[in-house]
mmCIF file of C-alpha atoms in Angstrom:
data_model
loop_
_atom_site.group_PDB
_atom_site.id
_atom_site.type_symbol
_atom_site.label_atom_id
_atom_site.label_comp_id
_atom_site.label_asym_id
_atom_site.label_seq_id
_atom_site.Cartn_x
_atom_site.Cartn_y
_atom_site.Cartn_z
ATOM 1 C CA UNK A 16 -104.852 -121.493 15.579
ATOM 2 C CA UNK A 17 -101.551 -121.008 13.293
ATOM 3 C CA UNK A 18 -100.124 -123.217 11.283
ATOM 4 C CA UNK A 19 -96.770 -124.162 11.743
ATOM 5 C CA UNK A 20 -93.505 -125.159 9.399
ATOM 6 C CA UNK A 21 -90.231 -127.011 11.145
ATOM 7 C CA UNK A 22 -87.330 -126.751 9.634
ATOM 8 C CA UNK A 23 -84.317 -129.072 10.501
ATOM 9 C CA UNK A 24 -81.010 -127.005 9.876
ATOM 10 C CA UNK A 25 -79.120 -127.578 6.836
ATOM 11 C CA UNK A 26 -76.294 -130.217 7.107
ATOM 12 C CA UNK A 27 -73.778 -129.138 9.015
ATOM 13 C CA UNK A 28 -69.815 -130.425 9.406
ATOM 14 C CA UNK A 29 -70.789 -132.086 12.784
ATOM 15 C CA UNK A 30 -73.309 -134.559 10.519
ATOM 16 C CA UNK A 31 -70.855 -135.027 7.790
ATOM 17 C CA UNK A 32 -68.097 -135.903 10.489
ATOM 18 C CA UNK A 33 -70.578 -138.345 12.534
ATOM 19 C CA UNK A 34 -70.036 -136.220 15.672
ATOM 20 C CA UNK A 35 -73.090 -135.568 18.012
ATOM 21 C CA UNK A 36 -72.825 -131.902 18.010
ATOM 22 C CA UNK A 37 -75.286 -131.400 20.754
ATOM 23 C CA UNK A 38 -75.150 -127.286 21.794
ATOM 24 C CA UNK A 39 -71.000 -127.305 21.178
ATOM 25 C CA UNK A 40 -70.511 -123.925 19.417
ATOM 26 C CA UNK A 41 -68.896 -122.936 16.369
ATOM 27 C CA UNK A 42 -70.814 -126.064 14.152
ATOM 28 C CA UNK A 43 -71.441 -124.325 10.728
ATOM 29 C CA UNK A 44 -73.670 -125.462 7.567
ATOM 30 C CA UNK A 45 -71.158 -127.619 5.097
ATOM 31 C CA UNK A 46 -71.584 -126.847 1.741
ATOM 32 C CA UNK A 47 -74.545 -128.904 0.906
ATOM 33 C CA UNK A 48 -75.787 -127.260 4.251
ATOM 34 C CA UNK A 49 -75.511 -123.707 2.429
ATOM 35 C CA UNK A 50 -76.528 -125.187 -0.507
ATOM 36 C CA UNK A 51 -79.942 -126.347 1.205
ATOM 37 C CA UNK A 52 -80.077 -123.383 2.986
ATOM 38 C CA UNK A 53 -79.978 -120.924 -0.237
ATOM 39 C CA UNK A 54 -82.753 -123.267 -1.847
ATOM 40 C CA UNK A 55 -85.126 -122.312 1.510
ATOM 41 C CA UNK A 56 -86.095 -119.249 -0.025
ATOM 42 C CA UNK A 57 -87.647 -120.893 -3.381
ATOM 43 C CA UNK A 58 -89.216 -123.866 -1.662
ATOM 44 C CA UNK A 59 -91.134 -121.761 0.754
ATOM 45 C CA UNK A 60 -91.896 -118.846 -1.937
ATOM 46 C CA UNK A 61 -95.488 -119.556 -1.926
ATOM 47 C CA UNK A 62 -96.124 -119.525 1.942
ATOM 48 C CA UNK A 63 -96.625 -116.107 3.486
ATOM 49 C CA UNK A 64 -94.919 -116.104 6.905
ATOM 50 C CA UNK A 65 -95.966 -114.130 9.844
ATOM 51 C CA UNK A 66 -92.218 -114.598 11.965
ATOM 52 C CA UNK A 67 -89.510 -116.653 11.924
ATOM 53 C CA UNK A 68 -88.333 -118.055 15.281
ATOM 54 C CA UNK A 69 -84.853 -119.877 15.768
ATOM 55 C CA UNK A 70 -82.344 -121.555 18.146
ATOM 56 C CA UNK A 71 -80.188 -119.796 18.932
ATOM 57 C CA UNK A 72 -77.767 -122.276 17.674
ATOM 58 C CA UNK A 73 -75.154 -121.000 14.523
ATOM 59 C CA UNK A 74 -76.251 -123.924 12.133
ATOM 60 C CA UNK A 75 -79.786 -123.122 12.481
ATOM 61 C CA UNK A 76 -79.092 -118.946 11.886
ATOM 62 C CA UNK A 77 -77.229 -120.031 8.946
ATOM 63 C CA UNK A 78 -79.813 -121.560 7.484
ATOM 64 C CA UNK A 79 -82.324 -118.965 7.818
ATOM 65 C CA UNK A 80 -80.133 -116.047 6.684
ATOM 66 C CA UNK A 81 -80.881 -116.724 2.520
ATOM 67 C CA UNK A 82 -84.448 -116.888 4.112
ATOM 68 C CA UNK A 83 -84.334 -113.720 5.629
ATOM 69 C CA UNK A 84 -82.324 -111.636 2.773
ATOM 70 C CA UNK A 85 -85.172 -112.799 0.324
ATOM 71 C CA UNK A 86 -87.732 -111.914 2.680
ATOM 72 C CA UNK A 87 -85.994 -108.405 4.825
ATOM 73 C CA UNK A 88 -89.751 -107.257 6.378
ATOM 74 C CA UNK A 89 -89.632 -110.798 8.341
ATOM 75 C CA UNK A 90 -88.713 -110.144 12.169
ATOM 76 C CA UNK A 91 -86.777 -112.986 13.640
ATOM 77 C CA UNK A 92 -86.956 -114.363 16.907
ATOM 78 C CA UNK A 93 -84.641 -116.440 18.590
ATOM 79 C CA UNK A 94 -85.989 -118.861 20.958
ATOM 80 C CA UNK A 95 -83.624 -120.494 23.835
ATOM 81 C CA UNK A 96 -86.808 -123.602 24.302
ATOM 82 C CA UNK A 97 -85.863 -125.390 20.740
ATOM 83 C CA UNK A 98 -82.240 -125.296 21.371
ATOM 84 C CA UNK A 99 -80.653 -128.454 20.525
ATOM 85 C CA UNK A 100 -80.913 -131.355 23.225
ATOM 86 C CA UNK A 101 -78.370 -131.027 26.006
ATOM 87 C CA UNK A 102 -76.655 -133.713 25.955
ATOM 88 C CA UNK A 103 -74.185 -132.985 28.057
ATOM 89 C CA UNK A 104 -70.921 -135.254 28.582
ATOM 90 C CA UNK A 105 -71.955 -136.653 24.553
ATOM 91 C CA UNK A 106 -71.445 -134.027 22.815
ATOM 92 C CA UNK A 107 -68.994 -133.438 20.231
ATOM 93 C CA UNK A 108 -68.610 -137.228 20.797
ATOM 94 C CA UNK A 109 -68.427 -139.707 17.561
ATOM 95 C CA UNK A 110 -71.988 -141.241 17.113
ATOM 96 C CA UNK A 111 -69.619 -144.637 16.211
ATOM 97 C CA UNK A 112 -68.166 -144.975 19.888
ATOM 98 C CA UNK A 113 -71.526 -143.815 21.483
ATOM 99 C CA UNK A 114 -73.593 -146.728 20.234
ATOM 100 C CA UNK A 115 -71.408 -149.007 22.607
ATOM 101 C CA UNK A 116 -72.595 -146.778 25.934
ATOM 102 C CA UNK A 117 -75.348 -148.657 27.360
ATOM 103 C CA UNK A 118 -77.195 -145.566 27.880
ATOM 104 C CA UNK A 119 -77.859 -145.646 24.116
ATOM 105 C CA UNK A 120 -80.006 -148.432 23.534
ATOM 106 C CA UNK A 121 -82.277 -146.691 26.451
ATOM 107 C CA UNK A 122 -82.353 -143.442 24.062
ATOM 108 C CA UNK A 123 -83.563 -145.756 21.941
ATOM 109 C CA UNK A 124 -86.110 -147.762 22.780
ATOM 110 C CA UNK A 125 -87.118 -146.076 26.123
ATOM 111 C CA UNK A 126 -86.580 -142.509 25.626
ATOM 112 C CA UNK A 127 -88.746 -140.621 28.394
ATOM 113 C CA UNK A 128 -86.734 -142.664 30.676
ATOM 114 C CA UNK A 129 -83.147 -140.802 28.956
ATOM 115 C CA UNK A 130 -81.298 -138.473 30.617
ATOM 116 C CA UNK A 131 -77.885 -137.873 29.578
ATOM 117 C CA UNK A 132 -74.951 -137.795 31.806
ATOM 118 C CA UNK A 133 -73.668 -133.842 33.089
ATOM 119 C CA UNK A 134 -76.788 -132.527 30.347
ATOM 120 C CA UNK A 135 -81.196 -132.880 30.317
ATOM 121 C CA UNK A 136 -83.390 -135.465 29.616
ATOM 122 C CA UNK A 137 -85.340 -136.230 26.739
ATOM 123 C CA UNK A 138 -88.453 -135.393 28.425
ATOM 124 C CA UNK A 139 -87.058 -132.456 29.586
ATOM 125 C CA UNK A 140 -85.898 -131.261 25.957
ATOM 126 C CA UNK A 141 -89.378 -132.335 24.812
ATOM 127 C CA UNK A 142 -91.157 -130.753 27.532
ATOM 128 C CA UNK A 143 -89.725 -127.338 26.709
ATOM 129 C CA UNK A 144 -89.831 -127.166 22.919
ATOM 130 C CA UNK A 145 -93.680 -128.009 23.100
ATOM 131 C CA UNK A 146 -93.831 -125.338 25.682
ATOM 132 C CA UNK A 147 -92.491 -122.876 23.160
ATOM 133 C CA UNK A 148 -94.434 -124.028 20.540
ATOM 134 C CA UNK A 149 -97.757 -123.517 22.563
ATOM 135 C CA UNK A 150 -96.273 -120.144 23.518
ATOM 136 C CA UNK A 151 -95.535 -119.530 19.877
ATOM 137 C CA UNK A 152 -99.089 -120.071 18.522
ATOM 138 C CA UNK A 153 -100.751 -118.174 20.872
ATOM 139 C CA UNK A 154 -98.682 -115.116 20.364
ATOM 140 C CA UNK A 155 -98.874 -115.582 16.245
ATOM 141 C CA UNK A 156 -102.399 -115.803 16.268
ATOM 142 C CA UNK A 157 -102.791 -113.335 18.567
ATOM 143 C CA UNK A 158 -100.678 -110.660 16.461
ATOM 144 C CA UNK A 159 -101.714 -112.213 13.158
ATOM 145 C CA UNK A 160 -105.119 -114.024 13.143
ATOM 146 C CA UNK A 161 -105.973 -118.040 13.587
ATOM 147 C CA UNK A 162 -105.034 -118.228 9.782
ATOM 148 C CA UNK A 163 -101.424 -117.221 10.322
ATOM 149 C CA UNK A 164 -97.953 -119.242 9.536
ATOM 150 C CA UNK A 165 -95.204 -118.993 10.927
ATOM 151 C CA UNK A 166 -91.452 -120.869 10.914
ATOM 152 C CA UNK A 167 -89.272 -122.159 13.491
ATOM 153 C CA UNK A 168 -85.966 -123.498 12.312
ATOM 154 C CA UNK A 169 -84.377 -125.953 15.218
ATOM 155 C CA UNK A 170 -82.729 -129.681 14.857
ATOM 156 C CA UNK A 171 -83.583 -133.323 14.544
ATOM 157 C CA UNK A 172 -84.664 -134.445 17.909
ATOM 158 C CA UNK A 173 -86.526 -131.268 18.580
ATOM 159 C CA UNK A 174 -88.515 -131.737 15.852
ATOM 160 C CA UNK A 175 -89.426 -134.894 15.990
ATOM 161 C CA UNK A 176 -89.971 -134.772 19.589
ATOM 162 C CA UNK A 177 -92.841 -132.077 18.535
ATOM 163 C CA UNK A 178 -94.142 -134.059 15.819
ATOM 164 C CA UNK A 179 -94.102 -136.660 18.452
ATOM 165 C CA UNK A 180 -96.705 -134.437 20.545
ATOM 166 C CA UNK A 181 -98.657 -133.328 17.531
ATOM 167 C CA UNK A 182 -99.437 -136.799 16.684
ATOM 168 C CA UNK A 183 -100.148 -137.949 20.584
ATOM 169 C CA UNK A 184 -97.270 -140.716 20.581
ATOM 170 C CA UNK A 185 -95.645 -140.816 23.625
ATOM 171 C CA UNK A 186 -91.863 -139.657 23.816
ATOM 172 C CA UNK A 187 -90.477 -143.582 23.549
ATOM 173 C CA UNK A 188 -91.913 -143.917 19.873
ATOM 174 C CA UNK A 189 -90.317 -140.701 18.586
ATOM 175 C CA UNK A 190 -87.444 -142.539 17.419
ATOM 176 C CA UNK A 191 -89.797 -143.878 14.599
ATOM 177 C CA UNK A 192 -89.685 -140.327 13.425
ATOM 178 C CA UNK A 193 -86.986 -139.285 11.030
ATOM 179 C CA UNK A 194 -86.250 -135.645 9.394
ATOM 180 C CA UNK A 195 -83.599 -135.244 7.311
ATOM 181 C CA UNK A 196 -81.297 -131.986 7.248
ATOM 182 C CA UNK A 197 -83.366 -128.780 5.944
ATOM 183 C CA UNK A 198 -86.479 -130.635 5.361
ATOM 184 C CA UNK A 199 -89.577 -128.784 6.092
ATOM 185 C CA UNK A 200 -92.167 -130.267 8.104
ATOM 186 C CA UNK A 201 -95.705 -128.554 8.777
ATOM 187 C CA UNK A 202 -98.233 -128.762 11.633
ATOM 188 C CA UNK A 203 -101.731 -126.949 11.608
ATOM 189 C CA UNK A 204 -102.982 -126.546 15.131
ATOM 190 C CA UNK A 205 -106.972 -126.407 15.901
ATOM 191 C CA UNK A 206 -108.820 -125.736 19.119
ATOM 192 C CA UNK A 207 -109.346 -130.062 18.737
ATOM 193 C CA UNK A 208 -106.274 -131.448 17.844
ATOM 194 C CA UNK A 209 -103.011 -130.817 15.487
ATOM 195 C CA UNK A 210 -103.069 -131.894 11.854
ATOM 196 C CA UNK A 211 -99.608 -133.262 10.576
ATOM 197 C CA UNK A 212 -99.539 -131.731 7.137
ATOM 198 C CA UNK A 213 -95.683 -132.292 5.960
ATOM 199 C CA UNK A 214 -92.950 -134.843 7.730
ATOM 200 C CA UNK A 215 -89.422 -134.061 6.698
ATOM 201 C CA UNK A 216 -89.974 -132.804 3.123
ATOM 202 C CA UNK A 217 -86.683 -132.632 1.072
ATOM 203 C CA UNK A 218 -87.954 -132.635 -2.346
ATOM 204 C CA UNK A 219 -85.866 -135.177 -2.504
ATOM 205 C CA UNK A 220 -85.830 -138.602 -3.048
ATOM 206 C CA UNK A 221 -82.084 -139.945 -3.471
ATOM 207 C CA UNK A 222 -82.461 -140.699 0.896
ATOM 208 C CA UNK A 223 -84.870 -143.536 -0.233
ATOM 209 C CA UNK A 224 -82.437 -145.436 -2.223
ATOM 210 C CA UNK A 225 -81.223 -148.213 -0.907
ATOM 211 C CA UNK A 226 -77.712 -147.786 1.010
ATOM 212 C CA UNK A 227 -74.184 -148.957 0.855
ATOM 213 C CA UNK A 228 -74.027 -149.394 4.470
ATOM 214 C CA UNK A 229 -76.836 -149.001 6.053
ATOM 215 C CA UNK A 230 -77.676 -148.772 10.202
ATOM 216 C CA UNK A 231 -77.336 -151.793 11.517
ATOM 217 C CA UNK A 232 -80.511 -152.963 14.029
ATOM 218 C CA UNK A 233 -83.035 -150.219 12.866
ATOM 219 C CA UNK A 234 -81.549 -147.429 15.398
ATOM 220 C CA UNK A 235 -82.381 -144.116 14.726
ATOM 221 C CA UNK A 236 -79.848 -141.612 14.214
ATOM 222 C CA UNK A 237 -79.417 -139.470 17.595
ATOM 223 C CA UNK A 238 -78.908 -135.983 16.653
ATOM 224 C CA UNK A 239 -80.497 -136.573 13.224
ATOM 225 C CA UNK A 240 -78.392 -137.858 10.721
ATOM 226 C CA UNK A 241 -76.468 -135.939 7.688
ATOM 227 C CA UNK A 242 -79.722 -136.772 5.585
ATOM 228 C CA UNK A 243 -78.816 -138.664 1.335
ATOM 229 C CA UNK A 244 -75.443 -139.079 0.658
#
């Protein structure tokens, strides 16, 4: 079956600004996000790509565009599945004043069981991206052959929610996951089993170092996190 490469968005002024952006519109790359997104093109220059697929979120077409100009014979898709998480009454919220809702420390530690208020649950929002991706390979390697690639570009919890699926963890470990802004992460699916090939692949190492300030209690970062400073 294909083989297929993740990409998180680029940063975007929502990350640098600590605000869960959820599906709010108007949230555009930053600099560094264009800056990430115009070094897509090199990073990937080696990969042939069947089709691109994207939410339909303005973040993620941002990112692709360099993508696409390098590449004009590549159709894009946009796919409504790996939209960002609803998360309804949260978003454009500051992450800072979320972490004292008590809902939050069930997003962490027992996400299948999250739903956020007025938007979906995590299940939910993981239950439709895999959908889409299952729907994805089966129409790339039907068009293109079992040795095709192809690229979906969506956000941080829907990619790690599919990574979560690829590996067979269930939903309330995917917090253990972590991709940072425009990293490229790469799943081959067989007729057996998925084979995780690439996690959240920057290039870069400067996220490793330690941190200033760093998260207090091992939370993840809902919504993904703006990635090194």
């Amino acid at each position: 079956m294909a083989t297929l490469i993740l990409v998180r968005h680029g940063r975007s002024t929502a990350n640098t600004s600590g605000v869960l952006a959820g599906r709010t519109p108007g949230i555009a790359l930053d600099e560094r996000g264009a800056a990430q997104a115009a070094a897509l093109p090199g990073r990937l220059a080696d990969v042939p790509l069947a089709a691109a697929v994207t939410s339909p979120l303005q973040r993620c077409r941002e990112t692709l565009r360099p993508l696409l100009d390098a590449r004009p014979g590549l159709p894009l898709h946009v796919e409504d599945r790996i939209s960002e998480c609803d998360y309804g009454d949260w978003s454009g919220r500051k992450l800072a004043e979320l972490n004292d809702e008590p809902l939050m420390e069930v997003v962490q530690g027992h996400a299948s069981a999250a739903a956020f208020p007025g938007g979906e649950s995590m299940r939910a929002m993981q239950d439709r991206a895999v959908a889409a991706v299952r729907d994805w390979n089966a129409r790339v390697e039907a068009e293109h052959g079992e040795d095709a690639t192809y690229l979906m570009c969506s956000h941080g919890d829907i990619v790690k929610a599919i990574v979560a699926d690829a590996l067979g963890l269930h939903l309330d470990l995917f917090q253990r996951i972590h991709v940072d802004p425009c990293s490229v992460t790469a799943i081959r699916y067989t007729r057996l089993r998925p084979f995780l090939l690439r996690l959240g692949d920057t290039g870069d190492f400067a996220g490793l170092a330690p941190r200033e300030h760093p998260g207090g209690g091992g939370s993840a970062e809902v919504g993904g996190g703006a990635g090194a400073p």
